[in-house]
């Protein structure tokens, strides 16, 4: 038979442990969302800046020349650049791989084809 004191210590111990675990999980989630949101914002800012800067130079060129220009001037850093036509067909990517007839249908591409800005995180089925 356990005493009242022992039962109270165990009860409060379990309660304190649960509260600490819950607060820790909330803290980790908030920090993760903050840093992930900052990284996404940085990539979007860079993409918009690059597009505005280079759009004047390539707007009237054929698709092959646009692809060559983008690979030479816009693929620095760790971002993976893909050039798609208006149907979602992969023309070329920053790895230098030509499109092999596949249409990219990730959620960000579908949103972009609808005139919106999309963000997607996952494994690219093409690359």
Steps between C-alpha positions, in 0.01 A plus 500: 500500500644833398459806706313809400828687479649254249188511281506882499869510411442259210191691383675836506812347344301362207314830462823704501662261250202526265500881520875518433472263202204693360673838536820359348310364201325834452833685518664270244201537266504879526875519436469260204217704346692825549817378331316315224287808432813716487665263254192490276472879511866535406466265202184678381670840533800380301281346231295818461813715485666274245186484288459878499866554422531249220150512352583805285795317344322180405135587444515489116746214458407146396466237772840339432677837534308572820610166640862564412489850650338377821752221546792739450375791710246382753608160633755607762450387857314202634161566344383255236381686193256348253377662180151384402286597205139614539371139512736395783740313271856504641725665243824496702612514863804640676665158502520533122257216442270556205134425544410149391139558411375506857256755634573634848181489707618595845264728696719809454499459122124454493456816708738694271305385195192642673669839538591460866829464684548151639735336744557127512735284702557137417672254271486606136381202294688624191842567651 
